[in-house]
Every structure is written in structure tokens, then in C-alpha cells.
XYZ file of C-alpha atoms in Angstrom:
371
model
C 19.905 -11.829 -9.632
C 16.709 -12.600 -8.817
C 14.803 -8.926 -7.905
C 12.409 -8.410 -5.460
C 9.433 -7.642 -8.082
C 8.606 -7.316 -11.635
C 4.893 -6.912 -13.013
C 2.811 -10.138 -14.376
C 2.101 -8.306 -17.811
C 0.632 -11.624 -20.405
C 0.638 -10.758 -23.855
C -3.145 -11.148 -23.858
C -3.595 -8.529 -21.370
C -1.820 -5.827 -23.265
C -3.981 -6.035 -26.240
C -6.240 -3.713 -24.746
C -3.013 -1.545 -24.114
C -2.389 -1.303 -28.040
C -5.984 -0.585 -28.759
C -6.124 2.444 -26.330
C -2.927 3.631 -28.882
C -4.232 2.715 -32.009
C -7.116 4.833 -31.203
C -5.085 7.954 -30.398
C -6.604 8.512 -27.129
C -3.429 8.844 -25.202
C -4.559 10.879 -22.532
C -7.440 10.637 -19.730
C -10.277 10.900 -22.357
C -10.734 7.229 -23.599
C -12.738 4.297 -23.287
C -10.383 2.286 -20.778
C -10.883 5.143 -18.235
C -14.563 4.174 -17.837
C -14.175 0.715 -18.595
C -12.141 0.327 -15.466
C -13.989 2.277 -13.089
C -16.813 -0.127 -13.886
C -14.808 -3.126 -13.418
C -13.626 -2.147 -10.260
C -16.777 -0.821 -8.605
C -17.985 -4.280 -9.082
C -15.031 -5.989 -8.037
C -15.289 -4.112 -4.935
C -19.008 -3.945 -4.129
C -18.620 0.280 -4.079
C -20.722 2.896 -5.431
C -17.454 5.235 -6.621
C -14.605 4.787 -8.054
C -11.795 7.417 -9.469
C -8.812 5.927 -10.972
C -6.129 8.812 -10.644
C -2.251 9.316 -11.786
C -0.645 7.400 -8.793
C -1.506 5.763 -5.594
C 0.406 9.148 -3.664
C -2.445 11.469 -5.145
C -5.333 8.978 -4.743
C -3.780 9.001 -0.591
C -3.772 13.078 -0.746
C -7.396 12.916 -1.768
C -8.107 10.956 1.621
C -6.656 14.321 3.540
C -8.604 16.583 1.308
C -11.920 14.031 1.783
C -11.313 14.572 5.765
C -10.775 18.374 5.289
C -13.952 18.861 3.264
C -16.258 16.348 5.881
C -14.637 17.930 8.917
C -13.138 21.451 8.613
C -12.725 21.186 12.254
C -10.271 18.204 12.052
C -7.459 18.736 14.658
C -5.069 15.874 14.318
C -5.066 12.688 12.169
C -3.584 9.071 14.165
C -1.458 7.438 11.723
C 1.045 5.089 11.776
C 4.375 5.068 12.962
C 6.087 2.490 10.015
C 5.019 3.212 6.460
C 5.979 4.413 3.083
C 6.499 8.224 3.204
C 3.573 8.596 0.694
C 1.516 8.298 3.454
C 2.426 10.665 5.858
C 3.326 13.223 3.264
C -0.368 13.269 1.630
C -1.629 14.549 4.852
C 1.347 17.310 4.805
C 0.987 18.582 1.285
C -1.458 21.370 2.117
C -1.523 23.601 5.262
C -4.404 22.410 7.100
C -3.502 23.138 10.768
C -4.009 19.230 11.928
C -1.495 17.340 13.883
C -0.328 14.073 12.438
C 0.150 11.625 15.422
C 2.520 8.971 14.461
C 1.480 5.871 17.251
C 3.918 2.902 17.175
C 3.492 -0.685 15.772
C 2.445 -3.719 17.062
C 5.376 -6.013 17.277
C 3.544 -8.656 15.763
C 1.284 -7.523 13.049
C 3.468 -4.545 12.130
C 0.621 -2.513 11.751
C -0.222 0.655 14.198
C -1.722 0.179 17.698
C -4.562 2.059 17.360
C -4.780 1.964 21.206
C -5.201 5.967 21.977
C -7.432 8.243 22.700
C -9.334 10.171 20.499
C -12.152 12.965 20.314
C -14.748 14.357 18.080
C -11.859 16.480 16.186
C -9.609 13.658 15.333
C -9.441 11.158 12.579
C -8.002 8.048 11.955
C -5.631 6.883 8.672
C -5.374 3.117 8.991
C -2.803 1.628 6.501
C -2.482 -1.887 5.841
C 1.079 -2.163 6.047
C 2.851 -4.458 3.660
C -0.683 -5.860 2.965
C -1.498 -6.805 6.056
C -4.908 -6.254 6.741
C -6.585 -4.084 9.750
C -10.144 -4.706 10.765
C -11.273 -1.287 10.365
C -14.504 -2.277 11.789
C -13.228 -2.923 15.088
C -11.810 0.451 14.970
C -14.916 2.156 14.032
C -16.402 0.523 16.663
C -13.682 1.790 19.092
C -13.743 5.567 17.546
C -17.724 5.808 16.647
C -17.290 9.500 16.401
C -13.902 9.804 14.180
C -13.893 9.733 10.505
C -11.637 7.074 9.100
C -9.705 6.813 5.801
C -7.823 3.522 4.465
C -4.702 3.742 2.954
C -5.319 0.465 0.831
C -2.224 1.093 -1.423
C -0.514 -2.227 -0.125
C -3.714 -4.198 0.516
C -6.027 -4.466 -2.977
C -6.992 -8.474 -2.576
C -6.724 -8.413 1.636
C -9.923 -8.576 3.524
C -11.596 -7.782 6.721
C -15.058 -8.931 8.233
C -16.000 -10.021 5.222
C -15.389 -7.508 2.921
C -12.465 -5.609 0.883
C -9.606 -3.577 2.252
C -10.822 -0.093 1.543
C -14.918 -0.138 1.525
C -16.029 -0.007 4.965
C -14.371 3.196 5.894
C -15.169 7.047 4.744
C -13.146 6.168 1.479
C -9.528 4.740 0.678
C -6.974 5.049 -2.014
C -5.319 2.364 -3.869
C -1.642 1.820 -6.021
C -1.198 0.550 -9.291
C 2.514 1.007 -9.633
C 5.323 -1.669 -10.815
C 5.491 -3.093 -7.812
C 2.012 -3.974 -6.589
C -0.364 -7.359 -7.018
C -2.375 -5.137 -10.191
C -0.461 -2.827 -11.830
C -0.130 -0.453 -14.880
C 3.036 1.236 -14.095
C 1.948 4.407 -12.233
C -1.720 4.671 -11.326
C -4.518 4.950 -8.583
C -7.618 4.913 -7.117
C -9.859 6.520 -4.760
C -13.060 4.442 -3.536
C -15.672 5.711 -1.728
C -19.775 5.004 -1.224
C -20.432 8.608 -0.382
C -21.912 10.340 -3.330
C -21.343 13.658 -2.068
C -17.628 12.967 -1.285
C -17.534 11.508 -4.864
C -18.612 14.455 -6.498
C -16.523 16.921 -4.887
C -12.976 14.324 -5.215
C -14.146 13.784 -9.207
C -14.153 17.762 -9.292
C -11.254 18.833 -7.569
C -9.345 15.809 -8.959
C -9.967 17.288 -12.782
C -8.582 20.772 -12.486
C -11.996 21.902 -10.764
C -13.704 22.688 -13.929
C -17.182 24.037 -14.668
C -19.831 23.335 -17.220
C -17.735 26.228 -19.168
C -15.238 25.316 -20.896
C -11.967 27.057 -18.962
C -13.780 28.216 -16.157
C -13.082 26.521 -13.040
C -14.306 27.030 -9.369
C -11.899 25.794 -6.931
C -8.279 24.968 -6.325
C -8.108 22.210 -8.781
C -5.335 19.409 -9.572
C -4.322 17.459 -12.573
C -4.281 13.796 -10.907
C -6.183 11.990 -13.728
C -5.173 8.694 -15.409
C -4.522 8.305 -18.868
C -6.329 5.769 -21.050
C -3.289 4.339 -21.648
C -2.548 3.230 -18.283
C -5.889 2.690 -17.885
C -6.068 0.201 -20.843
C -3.212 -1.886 -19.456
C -5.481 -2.133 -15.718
C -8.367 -2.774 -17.607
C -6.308 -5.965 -18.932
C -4.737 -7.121 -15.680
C -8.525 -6.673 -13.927
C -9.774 -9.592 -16.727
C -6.952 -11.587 -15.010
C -7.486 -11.100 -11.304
C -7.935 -14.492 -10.254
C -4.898 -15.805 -12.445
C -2.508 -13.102 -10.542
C -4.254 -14.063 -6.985
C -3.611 -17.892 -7.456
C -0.046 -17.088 -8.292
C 0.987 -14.800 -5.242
C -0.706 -17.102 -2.751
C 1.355 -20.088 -4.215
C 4.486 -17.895 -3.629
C 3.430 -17.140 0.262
C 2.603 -20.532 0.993
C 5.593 -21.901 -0.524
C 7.391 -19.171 1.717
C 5.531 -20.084 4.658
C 6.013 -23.863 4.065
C 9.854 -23.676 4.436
C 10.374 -21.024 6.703
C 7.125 -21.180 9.604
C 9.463 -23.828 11.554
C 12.600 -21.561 11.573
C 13.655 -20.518 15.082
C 13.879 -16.919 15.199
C 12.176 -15.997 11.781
C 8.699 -14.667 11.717
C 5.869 -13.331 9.724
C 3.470 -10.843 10.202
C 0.622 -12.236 12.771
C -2.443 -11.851 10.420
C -5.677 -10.897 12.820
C -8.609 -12.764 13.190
C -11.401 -11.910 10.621
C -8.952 -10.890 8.210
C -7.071 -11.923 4.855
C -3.918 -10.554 3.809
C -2.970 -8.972 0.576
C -0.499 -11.250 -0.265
C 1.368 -8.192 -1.585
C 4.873 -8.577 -0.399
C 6.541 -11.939 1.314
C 8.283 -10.297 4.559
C 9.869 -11.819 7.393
C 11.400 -10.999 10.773
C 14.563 -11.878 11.230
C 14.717 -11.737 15.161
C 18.074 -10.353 16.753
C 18.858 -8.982 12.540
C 22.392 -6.994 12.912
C 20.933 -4.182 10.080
C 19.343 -4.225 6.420
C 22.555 -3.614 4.777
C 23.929 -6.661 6.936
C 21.460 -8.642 5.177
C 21.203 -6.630 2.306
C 26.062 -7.875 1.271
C 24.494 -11.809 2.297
C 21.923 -11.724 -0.162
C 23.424 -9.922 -2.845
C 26.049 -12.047 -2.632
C 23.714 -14.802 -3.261
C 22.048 -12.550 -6.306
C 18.749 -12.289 -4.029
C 17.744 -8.886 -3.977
C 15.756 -7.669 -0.857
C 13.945 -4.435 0.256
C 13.994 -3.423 4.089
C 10.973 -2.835 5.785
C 9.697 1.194 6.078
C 11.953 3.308 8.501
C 10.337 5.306 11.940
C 9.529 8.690 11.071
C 12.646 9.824 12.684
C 14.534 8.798 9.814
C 13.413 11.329 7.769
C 14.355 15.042 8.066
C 11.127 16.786 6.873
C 9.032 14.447 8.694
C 11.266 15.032 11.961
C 11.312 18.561 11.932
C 7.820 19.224 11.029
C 6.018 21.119 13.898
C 2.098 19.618 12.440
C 3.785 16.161 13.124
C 4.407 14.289 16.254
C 5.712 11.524 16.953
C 4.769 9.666 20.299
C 6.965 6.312 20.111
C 8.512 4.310 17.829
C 10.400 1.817 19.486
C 8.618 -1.714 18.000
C 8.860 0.670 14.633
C 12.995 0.694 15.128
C 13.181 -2.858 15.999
C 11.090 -4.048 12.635
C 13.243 -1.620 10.427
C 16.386 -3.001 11.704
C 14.922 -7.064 11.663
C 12.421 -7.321 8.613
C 13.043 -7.772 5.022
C 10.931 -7.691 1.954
C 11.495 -11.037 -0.114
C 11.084 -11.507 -3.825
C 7.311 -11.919 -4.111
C 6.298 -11.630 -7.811
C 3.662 -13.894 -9.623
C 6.157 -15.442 -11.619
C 8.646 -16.329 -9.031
C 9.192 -19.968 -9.471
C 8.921 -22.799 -6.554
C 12.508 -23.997 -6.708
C 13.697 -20.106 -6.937
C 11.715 -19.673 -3.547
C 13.162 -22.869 -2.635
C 16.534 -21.400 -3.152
C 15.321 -17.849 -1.662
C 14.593 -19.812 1.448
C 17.960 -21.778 1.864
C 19.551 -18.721 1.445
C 17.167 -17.050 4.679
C 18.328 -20.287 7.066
C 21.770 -19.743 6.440
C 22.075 -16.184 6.715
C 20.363 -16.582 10.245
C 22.903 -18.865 11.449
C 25.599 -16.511 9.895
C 24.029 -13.343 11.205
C 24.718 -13.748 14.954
C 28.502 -14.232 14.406
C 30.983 -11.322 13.394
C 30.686 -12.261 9.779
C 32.472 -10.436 6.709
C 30.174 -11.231 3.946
């Protein structure tokens, strides 16, 4: 079977990994901690940077960023299509906002930011399955709305110039399994706003004073260990390594299938670069995933299916702070997109393979098939 994933982890890299170990700093207080903060400041151009326990905390610190800039926040526009994690960040706490879920664009999969908004309302952009939004355009649109970028999908995508995740109020990140840089679990928060810094670092560590046990606020336990950290701080020496390899596997992708009639990729939007996270096509006129889902496996190809509506899920459905608008283009790419086998190590004659496999299921998919 050849899965959909599995981390680029060279022996080199993990040196750093048994060092961190050997030194019996297992938890957050370690050298790796710092060691990658710095690295990724730089790689990023940005003042701040807090690595935290997972990508889903380092998104919930976006909602408590907007809460703490703008008490007076009344609803948040987000996306119709996307990993739970991002909806339920902004649900974790009661803070009597409104989460509008718009639809997707057809094309780029991503929202249409194409609403109305006032002084009260802010903006979570996600660049969904690494495709990148120009969240300058959108500041441009919204001048008076705070944005935050859900960047989990989109560490090496671009826009305008500069990275996913810097040109907005701040922006969390993922490290886990299943992303371009990984250390298992693992996340980070980016911002250029020292105030916003301060109070995140704070809140992020169990709130705690200059006094040992005392704290002064609602605090959480969202820090990284220097563990994890140690194994980032190894894949970050390797960045350009794991970038060369995942845009070999997308242009080999795009090479065999851009000709197909009927299968499409995300339009990428002027200006921008995508993440290259995850290979995913459109398979127009697509029966269902778990159509696609027997043909593959049956072919020991395993695939993902692109993120369900909000409707699919019960505590997003029946949540009174959330509502959802439409989410028609959102039913359409759940039912017609699938998430190929994109990992760094994924060989040319595999994706080769991959893609003979994608031609002949399309042909097969508009008849009455029993795979």
C-alpha cells in the first residue's frame, strides 16, 4: 500500500533529537526550544515566534489574540471547507462572537471572502490544503477588520512576496506527521506585534508571574517540549532538501494529469505560491469518497477526501454562535476531491503508477461499477 503520508525524518536530522535526551531535558525547558524559535523567526522575516504543543492550540491562540485586540468582536468570517481544528479554536471559549461559515470558491477551494463586514468583525483566512490566499488583497478589502491566518496547511506557500502567515495580525502553524516540517505533534504562533507576543507567551505558559506558583490569569499548558523541539530544529537545517522534494512530487503530478478531461487542481491565484503540502485533485462528476476510496484501495493507493461542509458535523451544526450561510461549492468538492499520496519520498514511477491508477478510475467512475 502506498499511504497518503509519512514524515521525511534523515538520520542526520535526528541527532539533535538524541542530544535533547541525552541531556535529560525532556520537557519545554531545553536548548532546542530556543534554538528553533530563532531559526524560524529568521526563516520567516517575523519579530515573534512561540512554538506550542500542536498546530490546534497555536489556532486557539489566534481567537484569544482577536479577543484580547478587540473585546468588542461580534462575529469571525471563516471558511466553509476545513479541518475541524479550525472552526473549533474559535468555539473553545464562550466569547459571544458568531462564526460565519461563507462557501468556497469552486476553483481555488478556498473561502470567498466576498461579504460584508464592519468594524466588529474579523476575518480567519485559512489556506486550505496549502493553497495560498493573498491576505493582502483582503486587508485591503476589510481595512478596518483584524485578520488571523490559519497557516497550518501552508508553511512554504507565499503571497505578494512574502510567507503565508506574516502579513496578517498573527497566524498559527502545524508540525504534525502529516505536514511538509514536522516533529510529530507541534506548533507555532507568529506574530510582529510585541504586545500580542507578550500576552500569547504568558497565557500560553500557565500565566505565571515572576513568583514562582503565582499566576495572574486563566493560563494553559500548550508549550512544546525540547524533545519535539529538537527533532524541528533538525528538519529546519533541511528545509530546502524537503522543499525540492515535494515540488518534484507536484510537478510530476501535474505533468501526467493537467491534460486529463475532467480532473482538476486547485486554481493557484495570481501573486501567490502554494504550499505544496498535499497533491489534491478534482475529480469532476466523482460518485463519493468511499467510491473512490474501494478503487484505490484495491489498487493499494491510499487516499484522504477533501474536508466535509460544516453540516457534517453535529456540534458544529447545532451550535447557536455558528452560522452557516452556504455551502453548496463546499458539498460538491467533498464529494469530487481527493488527497493523493504526497510525501517527500514518494518515488517518480510510484506517482507514475498513482497517476495511471487516477485515469482509469475516471473512466470507471461514470459507469455502475462494483469495485
Amino acid at each position: 500500500m502506498i499511504p497518503v503520508y509519512k514524515p521525511y525524518l534523515p538520520k542526520k536530522t535526528l541527532a539533535y533529537a538524541h542530544d535533547a535526551i541525552d541531556s535529560g531535558w525532556l520537557s519545554h525547558r531545553g536548548k532546542y526550544v530556543d534554538l528553533a524559535q530563532e531559526r524560524l523567526c529568521e526563516e520567516f522575516k517575523s519579530k515573534h515566534c512561540l512554538l506550542l504543543g500542536n498546530g490546534t492550540l497555536a489556532t486557539h491562540m489566534l481567537a484569544k489574540s482577536l479577543k484580547y485586540k478587540n473585546p468588542n468582536i461580534k462575529k469571525i468570517i471563516a471558511p466553509n471547507n476545513v479541518y475541524v481544528a479550525a472552526w473549533n479554536a474559535f468555539l473553545f471559549d464562550n466569547n459571544n462572537w458568531k462564526l460565519e461559515l461563507v462557501d468556497a470558491d469552486i476553483d481555488t477551494w478556498n473561502a470567498n471572502y466576498n461579504c460584508e463586514v464592519d468594524n466588529n468583525t474579523a476575518i480567519l483566512v485559512v489556506h486550505n490544503v496549502g493553497n495560498i490566499v493573498d491576505v493582502n488583497k483582503i486587508k485591503n478589502n476589510f481595512p478596518n477588520s483584524l485578520i488571523v491566518e490559519d497557516s497550518c496547511e501552508g508553511f512554504f506557500g507565499s503571497y505578494s512576496g512574502h510567507r503565508a502567515g506574516t502579513q496578517s495580525l498573527c497566524s498559527s502553524f502545524s508540525f504534525f506527521a502529516n505536514k511538509d516540517i514536522t516533529c510529530g505533534e507541534g506548533g507555532m504562533f507568529l506574530t510582529s506585534d510585541d504586545d500580542l507576543h507578550e500576552y500569547i507567551k504568558h497565557i500560553s505558559s500557565q500565566a505565571q508571574t515572576a513568583k514562582l506558583y503565582i499566576h495572574d490569569a486563566l493560563g494553559y499548558n500548550y508549550r512544546i517540549t525540547n524533545v519535539q523541539a529538537a527533532i524541528l530544529y533538525g528538519q529546519l537545517l533541511i528545509l530546502d532538501e524537503i522543499k525540492e522534494r515535494k515540488v518534484k512530487v507536484f510537478d510530476t503530478y501535474y505533468k501526467n494529469l493537467k491534460d486529463i478531461d475532467g480532473i482538476t487542481f486547485q486554481k493557484i491565484d495570481p501573486d501567490t505560491e502554494h504550499s505544496k503540502w498535499m497533491v489534491s485533485i478534482r475529480i469532476k462528476n466523482n460518485k463519493t469518497f468511499e467510491y473512490a476510496h474501494k478503487y484505490f484501495k484495491k489498487n493499494n493507493i491510499e487516499i484522504r477526501p477533501m474536508f466535509y461542509p460544516a453540516s457534517y458535523h453535529k456540534h458544529i451544526l447545532n451550535n447557536k454562535n455558528v452560522l452557516v450561510k452556504q455551502e453548496e461549492n463546499a458539498s460538491i468538492l467533498s464529494r469530487e476531491c481527493i488527497f493523493l499520496p504526497s510525501y517527500p519520498e514518494l518515488k517518480k514511477e510510484q506517482i507514475i503508477e498513482i497517476c495511471n491508477v487516477v485515469k482509469r478510475y475516471k473512466i470507471m467512475c461514470g459507469k455502475d461499477e462494483n469495485f
